[in-house]
């Protein structure tokens, strides 16, 4: 089928303020590396190298831009006045933690940007995209509006794309995006996808139900948000499954589903502490998808959650390659951890479509608790839909060269927490993002451009 779905990997470009501020409670790597010196230029170039490696496998890769940080508009909303420089100085002196919050480059983890359903799955035949509100964490909640505007700049044709508003309503509808969403389907081997099932995982229910809850770390995604997403994504009710994240998994550092589970097509790999009653979930998926469904489960004895959280084998990219085989792109930490490596080798040796593992260095992201899967948003599109995208975001050789030169021109190779109050860092970011929006033909997606 010449217009069969292609899963496009939209990777987040690491931002100029990439730093280690330990802001994400429940994310073990983030809190452990609090205060370390970061390398924004190195991090961004690592991300571009990962994009190239994935593209060289025959996968279509696209980019999402960073957001402006420090986000001075948020500080103005909180009552700070004066010039940008005066505000940054005042906040650094009186409210240093707030400065760290508005300086996070966390939009680089574009798995949290949105949740998507392709036109083949939806009731109206259009691609539906819901930007995540990320309400659990302040430093991430301030991303939602710019994410919406960027996605609307890319997917501008209303006859084929719907970019919704983020979910409203504080903690009640807390939505973490595709990090808690998995799309599985049966494939005929020719690119045609059948019986797609959307797995919307959640950690807590808002309205007083008695289900088990984590005791130490916050459950970020609510069941109510997951159910709202299924409605907004225009899915038939029998296409959606709502498993609960295992509270013990959350308490041990699996703050999102993609820390302990990943899959695409008819393949799914997961840890036994990814979901409550994972056996029942796998039975349901087997019934939905059919005989081609393959699942590989890691037990606590095989692969302790502590190793899974440290090495992130499940936060890998599972890629469908030209020809139908799959490959797993895993962080080098998984290669270096004997139990994680043994599990991934067992995956390749088992009866499933995964034929190879590729290990990549994304250490600057990993130190903040984000592996290869965090850095990308899967958006299944038909070639005719890719042709309708309004911006220049497909990661081809020409764009790679321009982005590499752009990073080397604008990014620092060393950033300490004290540097966040440097007004010149803010000006560097303004200049860099203004130039980037022209390279990507995005228009005026940032507040400072309007």
PDB file of C-alpha atoms in Angstrom, residues 12-18 39-49 51 63-66 395 399-414 428 431-433 435-436 439:
ATOM      1  CA  UNK A  12      13.074  16.613  20.906  1.00  0.00           C
ATOM      2  CA  UNK A  13      16.100  18.842  20.327  1.00  0.00           C
ATOM      3  CA  UNK A  14      17.910  19.360  23.644  1.00  0.00           C
ATOM      4  CA  UNK A  15      17.644  22.991  24.736  1.00  0.00           C
ATOM      5  CA  UNK A  16      20.433  25.514  25.473  1.00  0.00           C
ATOM      6  CA  UNK A  17      19.626  25.506  29.218  1.00  0.00           C
ATOM      7  CA  UNK A  18      20.083  21.730  29.651  1.00  0.00           C
ATOM      8  CA  UNK A  39      27.097  20.064  28.830  1.00  0.00           C
ATOM      9  CA  UNK A  40      24.239  21.489  26.740  1.00  0.00           C
ATOM     10  CA  UNK A  41      26.206  21.374  23.500  1.00  0.00           C
ATOM     11  CA  UNK A  42      27.274  17.782  24.095  1.00  0.00           C
ATOM     12  CA  UNK A  43      23.738  16.792  25.032  1.00  0.00           C
ATOM     13  CA  UNK A  44      22.226  18.356  21.913  1.00  0.00           C
ATOM     14  CA  UNK A  45      24.846  16.748  19.659  1.00  0.00           C
ATOM     15  CA  UNK A  46      24.228  13.374  21.345  1.00  0.00           C
ATOM     16  CA  UNK A  47      20.554  13.795  20.513  1.00  0.00           C
ATOM     17  CA  UNK A  48      21.333  14.608  16.877  1.00  0.00           C
ATOM     18  CA  UNK A  49      23.604  11.562  16.641  1.00  0.00           C
ATOM     19  CA  UNK A  51      18.441  10.848  15.333  1.00  0.00           C
ATOM     20  CA  UNK A  63      12.364  17.085  15.158  1.00  0.00           C
ATOM     21  CA  UNK A  64      10.545  19.144  17.767  1.00  0.00           C
ATOM     22  CA  UNK A  65      12.212  22.387  18.895  1.00  0.00           C
ATOM     23  CA  UNK A  66      13.246  23.254  22.465  1.00  0.00           C
ATOM     24  CA  UNK A 395      15.491  15.066   9.751  1.00  0.00           C
ATOM     25  CA  UNK A 399      18.640  19.574   8.183  1.00  0.00           C
ATOM     26  CA  UNK A 400      21.115  17.540  10.231  1.00  0.00           C
ATOM     27  CA  UNK A 401      23.990  19.662   8.943  1.00  0.00           C
ATOM     28  CA  UNK A 402      22.134  22.892   9.692  1.00  0.00           C
ATOM     29  CA  UNK A 403      21.125  21.790  13.193  1.00  0.00           C
ATOM     30  CA  UNK A 404      24.648  20.636  14.005  1.00  0.00           C
ATOM     31  CA  UNK A 405      26.070  23.994  12.954  1.00  0.00           C
ATOM     32  CA  UNK A 406      23.307  25.776  14.877  1.00  0.00           C
ATOM     33  CA  UNK A 407      24.084  23.886  18.096  1.00  0.00           C
ATOM     34  CA  UNK A 408      27.825  24.451  17.759  1.00  0.00           C
ATOM     35  CA  UNK A 409      27.225  28.170  17.217  1.00  0.00           C
ATOM     36  CA  UNK A 410      24.770  28.831  20.052  1.00  0.00           C
ATOM     37  CA  UNK A 411      25.238  26.274  22.860  1.00  0.00           C
ATOM     38  CA  UNK A 412      27.584  26.313  25.822  1.00  0.00           C
ATOM     39  CA  UNK A 413      29.692  23.262  26.591  1.00  0.00           C
ATOM     40  CA  UNK A 414      29.420  23.752  30.359  1.00  0.00           C
ATOM     41  CA  UNK A 428      21.669  33.373  23.902  1.00  0.00           C
ATOM     42  CA  UNK A 431      18.777  34.355  19.646  1.00  0.00           C
ATOM     43  CA  UNK A 432      19.154  30.601  19.138  1.00  0.00           C
ATOM     44  CA  UNK A 433      15.428  29.835  19.151  1.00  0.00           C
ATOM     45  CA  UNK A 435      17.095  31.360  14.340  1.00  0.00           C
ATOM     46  CA  UNK A 436      15.850  27.786  14.822  1.00  0.00           C
ATOM     47  CA  UNK A 439      15.397  26.968   9.988  1.00  0.00           C
TER      48      UNK A 439
END
